[in-house]
CSV table of C-alpha atoms and ligand atoms in Angstrom, one decimal:
chain,number,residue,atom,x,y,z
A,1,UNK,CA,0.0,0.0,0.0
A,2,UNK,CA,1.0,3.6,-0.5
A,3,UNK,CA,1.6,5.6,2.6
A,4,UNK,CA,2.1,9.4,2.9
A,5,UNK,CA,4.4,10.2,5.9
A,6,UNK,CA,4.9,13.7,7.2
A,7,UNK,CA,8.0,14.0,9.3
A,8,UNK,CA,8.9,16.9,11.5
A,9,UNK,CA,12.4,17.7,10.6
A,10,UNK,CA,14.9,20.0,12.3
A,11,UNK,CA,18.7,20.3,12.2
A,12,UNK,CA,19.6,23.0,14.7
A,13,UNK,CA,22.9,23.6,13.0
A,14,UNK,CA,21.4,24.4,9.5
A,15,UNK,CA,17.6,25.1,9.9
A,16,UNK,CA,16.2,28.3,11.2
A,17,UNK,CA,13.1,26.4,12.5
A,18,UNK,CA,11.5,23.0,12.2
A,19,UNK,CA,9.5,22.1,9.1
A,20,UNK,CA,7.5,19.1,7.8
A,21,UNK,CA,8.9,17.0,5.0
A,22,UNK,CA,6.4,14.6,3.2
A,23,UNK,CA,7.4,11.3,1.8
A,24,UNK,CA,5.3,8.8,-0.2
A,25,UNK,CA,6.5,5.2,0.2
A,26,UNK,CA,5.3,1.7,-0.6
A,27,UNK,CA,4.9,-0.6,2.4
A,28,UNK,CA,2.8,-3.5,3.6
A,29,UNK,CA,-0.2,-2.7,5.9
A,30,UNK,CA,1.4,-5.2,8.4
A,31,UNK,CA,4.7,-3.2,8.4
A,32,UNK,CA,5.5,-1.0,11.4
A,33,UNK,CA,5.9,2.7,11.4
A,34,UNK,CA,9.6,2.0,12.0
A,35,UNK,CA,9.6,0.2,8.7
A,36,UNK,CA,8.2,3.3,7.1
A,37,UNK,CA,11.0,5.4,8.5
A,38,UNK,CA,13.6,2.8,7.5
A,39,UNK,CA,12.1,2.8,3.9
A,40,UNK,CA,12.5,6.6,3.8
A,41,UNK,CA,16.0,6.6,5.3
A,42,UNK,CA,17.3,3.8,3.2
A,43,UNK,CA,15.7,4.6,-0.1
A,44,UNK,CA,14.5,8.2,-0.2
A,45,UNK,CA,16.4,10.5,2.2
A,46,UNK,CA,19.4,9.3,4.1
A,47,UNK,CA,19.6,12.4,6.2
A,48,UNK,CA,16.4,11.5,8.2
A,49,UNK,CA,17.5,10.9,11.8
A,50,UNK,CA,15.8,8.8,14.5
A,51,UNK,CA,16.8,6.4,17.2
A,52,UNK,CA,16.1,2.7,17.0
A,53,UNK,CA,17.8,-0.5,18.1
A,54,UNK,CA,16.0,-3.7,19.0
A,55,UNK,CA,13.0,-3.1,16.6
A,56,UNK,CA,10.9,-5.3,19.0
A,57,UNK,CA,9.6,-3.1,21.7
A,58,UNK,CA,12.4,-3.9,24.2
A,59,UNK,CA,15.0,-1.2,24.1
A,60,UNK,CA,12.7,1.9,24.3
A,61,UNK,CA,14.7,4.0,21.9
A,62,UNK,CA,12.1,4.7,19.2
A,63,UNK,CA,9.4,6.5,21.2
A,64,UNK,CA,8.0,9.4,19.2
A,65,UNK,CA,4.6,11.0,18.5
A,66,UNK,CA,2.7,9.2,15.8
A,67,UNK,CA,-0.4,10.9,14.7
A,68,UNK,CA,-0.3,13.0,17.8
A,69,UNK,CA,0.2,10.1,20.3
A,70,UNK,CA,3.3,8.9,22.0
A,71,UNK,CA,4.1,5.4,20.7
A,72,UNK,CA,7.0,3.1,19.9
A,73,UNK,CA,7.5,3.2,16.1
A,74,UNK,CA,8.5,-0.5,16.2
A,75,UNK,CA,5.2,-1.5,17.9
A,76,UNK,CA,2.8,0.5,15.8
A,77,UNK,CA,1.5,-1.2,12.7
A,78,UNK,CA,0.7,0.9,9.6
A,79,UNK,CA,-2.8,-0.6,9.5
A,80,UNK,CA,-3.4,0.8,13.0
A,81,UNK,CA,-2.7,4.4,12.0
A,82,UNK,CA,-3.7,4.5,8.4
A,83,UNK,CA,-2.1,5.7,5.2
A,84,UNK,CA,-1.5,9.2,6.3
A,85,UNK,CA,1.0,9.3,9.1
A,86,UNK,CA,2.5,12.2,10.9
A,87,UNK,CA,5.7,11.6,12.9
A,88,UNK,CA,7.1,14.1,15.4
A,89,UNK,CA,9.6,14.0,18.2
A,90,UNK,CA,8.4,13.6,21.8
A,91,UNK,CA,7.4,16.9,23.5
A,92,UNK,CA,9.2,18.5,26.3
A,93,UNK,CA,12.9,17.9,25.4
A,94,UNK,CA,15.2,19.8,23.2
A,95,UNK,CA,15.5,18.3,19.7
A,96,UNK,CA,19.0,17.2,18.8
A,97,UNK,CA,18.0,16.4,15.2
A,98,UNK,CA,14.7,15.4,13.6
A,99,UNK,CA,13.1,12.8,15.8
A,100,UNK,CA,16.0,12.5,18.3
A,101,UNK,CA,15.6,14.4,21.5
A,102,UNK,CA,18.1,15.2,24.3
A,103,UNK,CA,17.4,12.7,27.0
A,104,UNK,CA,20.2,13.7,29.4
A,105,UNK,CA,17.9,15.4,31.9
A,106,UNK,CA,15.5,12.4,31.7
A,107,UNK,CA,18.2,10.0,32.7
A,108,UNK,CA,19.5,12.4,35.4
A,109,UNK,CA,16.0,12.3,37.0
A,110,UNK,CA,15.9,8.5,36.6
A,111,UNK,CA,19.2,8.3,38.5
A,112,UNK,CA,18.0,10.7,41.2
A,113,UNK,CA,15.5,8.2,42.5
A,114,UNK,CA,18.3,5.6,43.0
A,115,UNK,CA,16.8,2.9,40.8
A,116,UNK,CA,18.6,0.0,42.4
A,117,UNK,CA,18.3,-2.3,45.4
A,118,UNK,CA,19.5,-0.6,48.6
A,119,UNK,CA,20.1,-3.0,51.6
A,120,UNK,CA,23.2,-2.7,53.8
A,121,UNK,CA,22.3,-5.8,55.9
A,122,UNK,CA,24.9,-8.5,55.6
A,123,UNK,CA,23.9,-10.8,52.7
A,124,UNK,CA,22.3,-14.1,53.8
A,125,UNK,CA,24.1,-17.4,52.9
A,126,UNK,CA,21.5,-18.0,50.1
A,127,UNK,CA,19.2,-15.6,48.4
A,128,UNK,CA,17.2,-12.8,49.9
A,129,UNK,CA,13.9,-14.6,49.9
A,130,UNK,CA,10.6,-13.0,48.9
A,131,UNK,CA,7.1,-14.5,48.7
A,132,UNK,CA,5.1,-14.5,45.5
A,133,UNK,CA,2.7,-12.0,47.1
A,134,UNK,CA,5.6,-9.6,47.9
A,135,UNK,CA,6.9,-9.9,44.4
A,136,UNK,CA,3.5,-9.2,43.0
A,137,UNK,CA,3.5,-5.7,44.6
A,138,UNK,CA,6.0,-4.3,42.1
A,139,UNK,CA,5.6,-6.8,39.2
A,140,UNK,CA,4.0,-4.1,36.9
A,141,UNK,CA,6.7,-1.6,37.3
A,142,UNK,CA,9.5,-4.1,36.5
A,143,UNK,CA,8.3,-3.9,32.9
A,144,UNK,CA,9.5,-0.3,32.2
A,145,UNK,CA,11.9,0.1,29.2
A,146,UNK,CA,12.6,3.8,29.9
A,147,UNK,CA,11.2,4.9,26.6
A,148,UNK,CA,10.1,8.3,28.0
A,149,UNK,CA,6.6,8.1,26.4
A,150,UNK,CA,4.9,8.7,29.8
A,151,UNK,CA,7.0,11.6,31.0
A,152,UNK,CA,6.7,13.4,27.6
A,153,UNK,CA,2.9,12.9,27.5
A,154,UNK,CA,2.5,14.6,31.0
A,155,UNK,CA,1.1,18.1,31.1
A,156,UNK,CA,2.6,18.5,34.6
A,157,UNK,CA,6.0,17.9,33.0
A,158,UNK,CA,5.3,20.3,30.2
A,159,UNK,CA,4.4,23.0,32.7
A,160,UNK,CA,7.4,22.3,35.0
A,161,UNK,CA,10.5,20.6,33.5
A,162,UNK,CA,11.8,20.2,37.1
A,163,UNK,CA,9.2,17.6,37.8
A,164,UNK,CA,11.0,14.3,38.2
A,165,UNK,CA,8.3,12.7,36.0
A,166,UNK,CA,6.3,9.5,35.7
A,167,UNK,CA,9.1,7.3,34.3
A,168,UNK,CA,11.5,8.0,37.2
A,169,UNK,CA,8.6,7.5,39.6
A,170,UNK,CA,7.7,4.1,38.1
A,171,UNK,CA,11.3,3.0,38.6
A,172,UNK,CA,11.2,4.4,42.2
A,173,UNK,CA,8.1,2.3,42.8
A,174,UNK,CA,9.8,-0.8,41.5
A,175,UNK,CA,12.3,-0.6,44.5
A,176,UNK,CA,10.1,1.1,47.1
A,177,UNK,CA,7.7,-1.8,47.0
A,178,UNK,CA,10.4,-4.5,46.9
A,179,UNK,CA,10.4,-6.2,50.4
A,180,UNK,CA,14.1,-6.6,50.2
A,181,UNK,CA,14.8,-2.9,49.7
A,182,UNK,CA,15.6,-0.5,52.6
A,183,UNK,CA,16.3,2.6,50.7
A,184,UNK,CA,13.1,4.7,51.0
A,185,UNK,CA,14.8,7.2,53.3
A,186,UNK,CA,17.5,7.7,50.6
A,187,UNK,CA,14.9,8.1,47.8
A,188,UNK,CA,12.5,10.4,49.6
A,189,UNK,CA,14.6,13.5,48.8
A,190,UNK,CA,13.8,13.1,45.1
A,191,UNK,CA,10.5,11.2,45.2
A,192,UNK,CA,8.8,13.2,48.0
A,193,UNK,CA,10.2,16.7,47.2
A,194,UNK,CA,8.3,19.6,45.8
A,195,UNK,CA,9.3,18.4,42.3
A,196,UNK,CA,8.6,14.7,43.1
A,197,UNK,CA,5.5,12.6,43.1
A,198,UNK,CA,3.2,15.4,44.4
A,199,UNK,CA,3.4,17.1,41.0
A,200,UNK,CA,1.3,14.3,39.6
A,201,UNK,CA,-2.2,15.5,39.0
A,202,UNK,CA,-3.6,12.1,38.0
A,203,UNK,CA,-4.2,13.2,34.5
A,204,UNK,CA,-3.6,9.6,33.2
A,205,UNK,CA,-1.8,10.7,30.0
A,206,UNK,CA,1.1,8.6,31.2
A,207,UNK,CA,-0.9,5.5,31.6
A,208,UNK,CA,-2.4,6.0,28.2
A,209,UNK,CA,1.0,6.5,26.6
A,210,UNK,CA,2.9,3.6,28.1
A,211,UNK,CA,3.7,1.0,25.4
A,212,UNK,CA,4.2,-1.7,28.1
A,213,UNK,CA,0.8,-1.3,29.5
A,214,UNK,CA,2.1,-0.2,32.9
A,215,UNK,CA,-0.4,1.4,35.2
A,216,UNK,CA,1.8,4.4,35.6
A,217,UNK,CA,-0.7,6.7,37.4
A,218,UNK,CA,-1.6,3.9,39.8
A,219,UNK,CA,2.1,3.4,40.6
A,220,UNK,CA,2.5,7.1,41.4
A,221,UNK,CA,-0.6,6.9,43.7
A,222,UNK,CA,0.9,3.9,45.4
A,223,UNK,CA,4.1,5.9,46.1
A,224,UNK,CA,2.0,8.9,47.4
A,225,UNK,CA,0.2,6.6,49.9
A,226,UNK,CA,3.5,5.0,50.9
A,227,UNK,CA,4.9,8.4,51.7
A,228,UNK,CA,1.8,9.5,53.6
A,229,UNK,CA,0.9,6.4,55.6
A,230,UNK,CA,4.0,4.3,56.1
B,301,SF4,S1,6.5,3.6,32.3
B,301,SF4,FE1,6.0,2.9,30.3
B,301,SF4,S2,6.0,4.9,29.1
B,301,SF4,FE2,7.1,5.3,31.0
B,301,SF4,S3,9.2,5.0,30.4
B,301,SF4,FE3,8.5,3.1,31.3
B,301,SF4,S4,7.8,1.9,29.5
B,301,SF4,FE4,8.0,4.0,28.8
B,302,FES,S1,13.6,-0.1,18.6
B,302,FES,FE1,13.7,-0.9,20.6
B,302,FES,S2,11.8,-0.4,21.5
B,302,FES,FE2,11.5,0.1,19.4
């Protein structure tokens, strides 16, 4: 089938401002939007710039706005979005070039919540055991691939770029609710601060945007209750 793809292009070193370039390509309806971009780059315009790696929804590198919604290009089929596709970079971050945004501050915020197990107790002879019920508490948030779709869909983040954002809070949840972890006191500075979880206004854009189906807003509500009542 023939697909018309509008891509928001911008090279800060040569372009005065962003513009839309339109490409018409032949693809299968069962191809992904990533295949459309690859077809453009490999056969029409080699200067088109975007991130991708695994092409299977695992690495999180090709999150972008597709017809106005944050999605992974490698998990979005052409037949889901139709033969007129508009592709734009995620909102809220500086564009490095075309669909590539600067994620340095995103990963700084991720690091600020200390997304790793904190437990200074002497390790046991075997494993640190955990019941299935305890594991279940954070099962959903283990699925995050750090694509950034949730944070860049969040109006609270658009309004205040200091907000640590849903993605970092999902990863804080993953450890805060791990029965083996004892690091809440070390995380509360980032998670419970003025720019932490309280900036969430339960708008649910993050949950809607997550390509892994994580209940992002619920995770942030879990964290709020933990800070208030534990
Ligand atoms: S919670 Fe979902 S949308 Fe947010 S970074 Fe993780 S995988 Fe991406
Ligand atoms: S290229 Fe890895 S998630 Fe899409």
